[in-house]
XYZ file of N, CA, C and O in Angstrom:
360
model
N -18.896 20.592 21.611
C -19.330 20.312 20.255
C -18.128 20.305 19.300
O -18.006 19.432 18.468
N -17.253 21.306 19.419
C -16.094 21.413 18.546
C -15.173 20.199 18.705
O -14.672 19.658 17.724
N -14.974 19.747 19.952
C -14.130 18.583 20.208
C -14.738 17.328 19.581
O -14.026 16.479 19.068
N -16.054 17.216 19.615
C -16.731 16.061 19.032
C -16.535 16.029 17.519
O -16.247 14.977 16.949
N -16.658 17.163 16.874
C -16.465 17.246 15.427
C -15.024 16.882 15.057
O -14.787 16.117 14.124
N -14.070 17.389 15.794
C -12.659 17.086 15.534
C -12.402 15.598 15.738
O -11.721 14.967 14.923
N -12.965 15.020 16.785
C -12.791 13.582 17.039
C -13.397 12.755 15.915
O -12.795 11.766 15.469
N -14.556 13.128 15.439
C -15.213 12.392 14.347
C -14.387 12.484 13.059
O -14.260 11.506 12.329
N -13.832 13.634 12.765
C -12.990 13.789 11.580
C -11.733 12.937 11.689
O -11.305 12.319 10.716
N -11.143 12.889 12.859
C -9.941 12.066 13.062
C -10.262 10.596 12.882
O -9.505 9.857 12.246
N -11.391 10.161 13.418
C -11.803 8.757 13.261
C -12.020 8.435 11.788
O -11.563 7.407 11.289
N -12.690 9.299 11.084
C -12.947 9.074 9.655
C -11.651 9.045 8.851
O -11.483 8.221 7.954
N -10.729 9.902 9.180
C -9.466 9.980 8.438
C -8.606 8.740 8.636
O -7.913 8.306 7.716
N -8.641 8.163 9.822
C -7.767 7.033 10.123
C -8.481 5.684 10.136
O -7.862 4.667 10.415
N -9.746 5.642 9.786
C -10.497 4.384 9.802
C -9.896 3.359 8.852
O -9.799 2.183 9.176
N -9.480 3.775 7.684
C -8.899 2.851 6.715
C -7.623 2.215 7.212
O -7.398 1.025 7.009
N -6.789 2.956 7.899
C -5.532 2.405 8.388
C -5.763 1.442 9.544
O -4.993 0.514 9.722
N -6.829 1.633 10.301
C -7.100 0.756 11.430
C -7.483 -0.645 10.972
O -7.233 -1.624 11.667
N -8.117 -0.764 9.824
C -8.602 -2.054 9.359
C -7.712 -2.688 8.298
O -7.971 -3.789 7.860
N -6.681 -2.051 7.869
C -5.812 -2.572 6.824
C -4.885 -3.644 7.390
O -4.469 -3.583 8.537
N -4.562 -4.623 6.554
C -3.655 -5.689 6.967
C -2.240 -5.145 7.131
O -1.828 -4.246 6.412
N -1.508 -5.714 8.082
C -0.123 -5.298 8.297
C 0.764 -5.771 7.154
O 1.569 -5.025 6.627
N 0.621 -7.051 6.786
C 1.401 -7.651 5.708
C 0.450 -8.457 4.832
O -0.395 -9.186 5.334
N 0.591 -8.310 3.536
C -0.259 -9.031 2.595
C 0.624 -9.943 1.749
O 1.754 -9.588 1.437
N 0.093 -11.113 1.395
C 0.826 -12.036 0.534
C 0.016 -12.290 -0.719
O -1.187 -12.506 -0.658
N 0.692 -12.265 -1.860
C 0.051 -12.496 -3.146
C 0.755 -13.662 -3.835
O 1.971 -13.660 -3.958
N -0.022 -14.647 -4.294
C 0.607 -15.730 -5.043
C 1.026 -15.216 -6.419
O 0.388 -14.348 -6.988
N 2.138 -15.732 -6.923
C 2.609 -15.334 -8.249
C 3.331 -16.518 -8.868
O 3.888 -17.354 -8.160
N 3.326 -16.592 -10.176
C 3.949 -17.722 -10.863
C 5.446 -17.810 -10.590
O 6.028 -18.883 -10.617
N 6.088 -16.692 -10.306
C 7.538 -16.679 -10.047
C 7.864 -16.766 -8.558
O 9.002 -16.583 -8.161
N 6.878 -16.996 -7.713
C 7.073 -17.033 -6.265
C 6.224 -15.970 -5.608
O 5.969 -14.929 -6.197
N 5.779 -16.259 -4.393
C 4.861 -15.324 -3.726
C 5.513 -13.970 -3.474
O 6.724 -13.862 -3.307
N 4.670 -12.960 -3.451
C 5.114 -11.594 -3.172
C 4.534 -11.196 -1.817
O 3.322 -11.263 -1.614
N 5.393 -10.816 -0.901
C 4.964 -10.348 0.414
C 5.039 -8.831 0.406
O 6.073 -8.254 0.089
N 3.907 -8.217 0.745
C 3.813 -6.757 0.693
C 3.593 -6.202 2.100
O 2.548 -6.417 2.704
N 4.565 -5.489 2.659
C 4.414 -4.891 3.991
C 3.545 -3.626 3.925
O 4.047 -2.509 3.828
N 2.236 -3.817 3.972
C 1.269 -2.735 3.791
C 1.420 -1.644 4.843
O 1.478 -0.457 4.520
N 1.484 -2.039 6.099
C 1.566 -1.046 7.181
C 2.821 -0.183 7.041
O 2.777 1.025 7.243
N 3.941 -0.807 6.672
C 5.183 -0.056 6.495
C 5.015 0.992 5.387
O 5.441 2.129 5.525
N 4.360 0.605 4.278
C 4.134 1.542 3.178
C 3.206 2.680 3.612
O 3.423 3.832 3.255
N 2.177 2.356 4.400
C 1.263 3.391 4.910
C 2.029 4.420 5.725
O 1.842 5.621 5.560
N 2.865 3.929 6.635
C 3.600 4.829 7.521
C 4.624 5.670 6.757
O 4.830 6.835 7.067
N 5.247 5.074 5.740
C 6.276 5.786 4.993
C 5.675 6.788 3.998
O 6.121 7.927 3.923
N 4.653 6.382 3.256
C 4.087 7.239 2.210
C 3.076 8.253 2.737
O 2.945 9.335 2.190
N 2.315 7.870 3.752
C 1.307 8.733 4.373
C 0.255 9.259 3.389
O -0.415 10.231 3.663
N 0.132 8.635 2.237
C -0.860 9.062 1.245
C -1.404 7.827 0.536
O -0.749 7.283 -0.348
N -2.583 7.380 0.946
C -3.189 6.171 0.377
C -3.424 6.302 -1.129
O -3.416 5.306 -1.848
N -3.635 7.530 -1.597
C -3.966 7.733 -3.013
C -2.787 7.476 -3.951
O -2.973 7.417 -5.152
N -1.595 7.292 -3.418
C -0.469 6.932 -4.276
C -0.712 5.552 -4.886
O -0.235 5.274 -5.974
N -1.429 4.693 -4.176
C -1.751 3.352 -4.677
C -3.254 3.182 -4.911
O -3.666 2.592 -5.903
N -4.049 3.685 -3.977
C -5.507 3.575 -4.059
C -6.048 4.863 -4.675
O -6.090 5.888 -4.005
N -6.442 4.811 -5.935
C -6.858 6.023 -6.652
C -7.973 6.788 -5.958
O -7.869 7.974 -5.747
N -9.071 6.108 -5.623
C -10.215 6.804 -5.060
C -10.143 6.950 -3.558
O -10.179 8.039 -3.015
N -10.049 5.835 -2.876
C -10.047 5.814 -1.421
C -9.502 4.468 -0.976
O -9.382 3.559 -1.787
N -9.177 4.323 0.295
C -8.710 3.016 0.750
C -9.713 1.914 0.405
O -10.908 2.125 0.399
N -9.192 0.768 0.097
C -9.999 -0.387 -0.307
C -9.276 -1.122 -1.408
O -8.098 -0.877 -1.665
N -9.975 -2.022 -2.054
C -9.355 -2.783 -3.130
C -8.899 -1.855 -4.246
O -9.529 -0.849 -4.535
N -7.799 -2.220 -4.878
C -7.234 -1.417 -5.956
C -7.817 -1.878 -7.283
O -7.661 -3.041 -7.657
N -8.465 -0.984 -7.990
C -9.041 -1.301 -9.297
C -7.924 -1.614 -10.280
O -6.929 -0.898 -10.347
N -8.063 -2.712 -11.005
C -7.075 -3.068 -12.005
C -5.813 -3.697 -11.447
O -4.825 -3.858 -12.149
N -5.832 -4.080 -10.156
C -4.650 -4.659 -9.533
C -4.311 -5.999 -10.184
O -5.160 -6.834 -10.401
N -3.075 -6.165 -10.516
C -2.579 -7.398 -11.106
C -1.108 -7.233 -11.424
O -0.464 -6.264 -11.013
N -0.576 -8.180 -12.178
C 0.851 -8.182 -12.500
C 1.285 -6.884 -13.168
O 2.252 -6.254 -12.742
N 0.575 -6.473 -14.208
C 0.969 -5.265 -14.947
C 0.891 -4.030 -14.059
O 1.779 -3.184 -14.070
N -0.177 -3.924 -13.280
C -0.356 -2.778 -12.392
C 0.782 -2.727 -11.376
O 1.389 -1.680 -11.145
N 1.061 -3.876 -10.749
C 2.089 -3.921 -9.711
C 3.468 -3.607 -10.279
O 4.238 -2.853 -9.677
N 3.771 -4.174 -11.446
C 5.083 -3.906 -12.028
C 5.232 -2.425 -12.371
O 6.273 -1.821 -12.123
N 4.185 -1.827 -12.911
C 4.244 -0.405 -13.276
C 4.274 0.483 -12.028
O 5.141 1.352 -11.887
N 3.342 0.261 -11.116
C 3.175 1.150 -9.967
C 4.231 0.928 -8.892
O 4.908 1.868 -8.471
N 4.371 -0.308 -8.443
C 5.292 -0.600 -7.339
C 6.745 -0.430 -7.769
O 7.515 0.277 -7.124
N 7.100 -1.085 -8.858
C 8.474 -1.011 -9.345
C 8.809 0.430 -9.753
O 9.906 0.921 -9.498
N 7.842 1.113 -10.361
C 8.046 2.506 -10.758
C 8.295 3.409 -9.561
O 9.198 4.248 -9.575
N 7.518 3.227 -8.506
C 7.682 4.033 -7.292
C 9.024 3.731 -6.637
O 9.736 4.649 -6.206
N 9.382 2.452 -6.570
C 10.672 2.088 -5.977
C 11.822 2.725 -6.756
O 12.786 3.219 -6.164
N 11.727 2.723 -8.082
C 12.765 3.350 -8.910
C 12.813 4.852 -8.680
O 13.889 5.433 -8.497
N 11.638 5.503 -8.689
C 11.563 6.955 -8.494
C 12.128 7.387 -7.139
O 12.828 8.392 -7.040
N 11.806 6.619 -6.090
C 12.240 6.989 -4.742
C 13.644 6.490 -4.410
O 14.218 6.905 -3.403
N 14.148 5.585 -5.237
C 15.458 5.013 -4.953
C 15.448 4.111 -3.733
O 16.461 3.925 -3.064
N 14.275 3.537 -3.425
C 14.104 2.662 -2.260
C 13.265 1.468 -2.676
O 12.365 1.589 -3.488
N 13.538 0.346 -2.077
C 12.738 -0.849 -2.314
C 13.264 -1.658 -3.486
O 14.053 -1.176 -4.293
N 12.823 -2.909 -3.564
C 13.308 -3.804 -4.610
C 12.788 -3.432 -5.995
O 11.661 -2.967 -6.138
N 13.624 -3.650 -7.001
C 13.207 -3.445 -8.395
C 13.526 -4.664 -9.255
O 13.136 -4.714 -10.408
N 14.232 -5.642 -8.693
C 14.538 -6.854 -9.450
C 13.477 -7.912 -9.154
O 12.770 -7.837 -8.146
N 13.369 -8.899 -10.023
C 12.381 -9.978 -9.845
C 12.531 -10.631 -8.467
O 11.570 -10.765 -7.725
N 13.762 -11.036 -8.145
C 14.005 -11.750 -6.889
C 13.819 -10.862 -5.666
O 13.665 -11.364 -4.558
N 13.817 -9.563 -5.861
C 13.588 -8.650 -4.745
C 12.184 -8.728 -4.193
O 11.960 -8.530 -3.003
N 11.223 -9.049 -5.055
C 9.817 -9.154 -4.635
C 9.314 -10.597 -4.607
O 8.566 -10.979 -3.724
N 9.714 -11.376 -5.611
C 9.209 -12.742 -5.760
C 10.087 -13.713 -4.992
O 11.247 -13.919 -5.322
N 9.497 -14.290 -3.946
C 10.210 -15.256 -3.102
C 9.583 -16.627 -3.304
O 8.369 -16.762 -3.428
N 10.398 -17.646 -3.345
C 9.897 -19.019 -3.529
C 9.179 -19.525 -2.318
O 9.326 -19.113 -1.254
């Protein structure tokens, strides 16, 4: 019984990562943005850094959100692109 409960908790905890896209592409007026989702999952290990409530679509996602959240995190961590051309590819 104890093993079953532990297995169910593990499945529930990792269900979101199993169904998430590895790489996502977003169209943008300055060139498409390619987002390596799986890499961010593995590095951050905390979905709530981007997904406020739980894994799934991000409420309020758009240019302003991405510039504030993504660029802000890259600046804070000293990793990842922070210039326009670093994210926006033709």
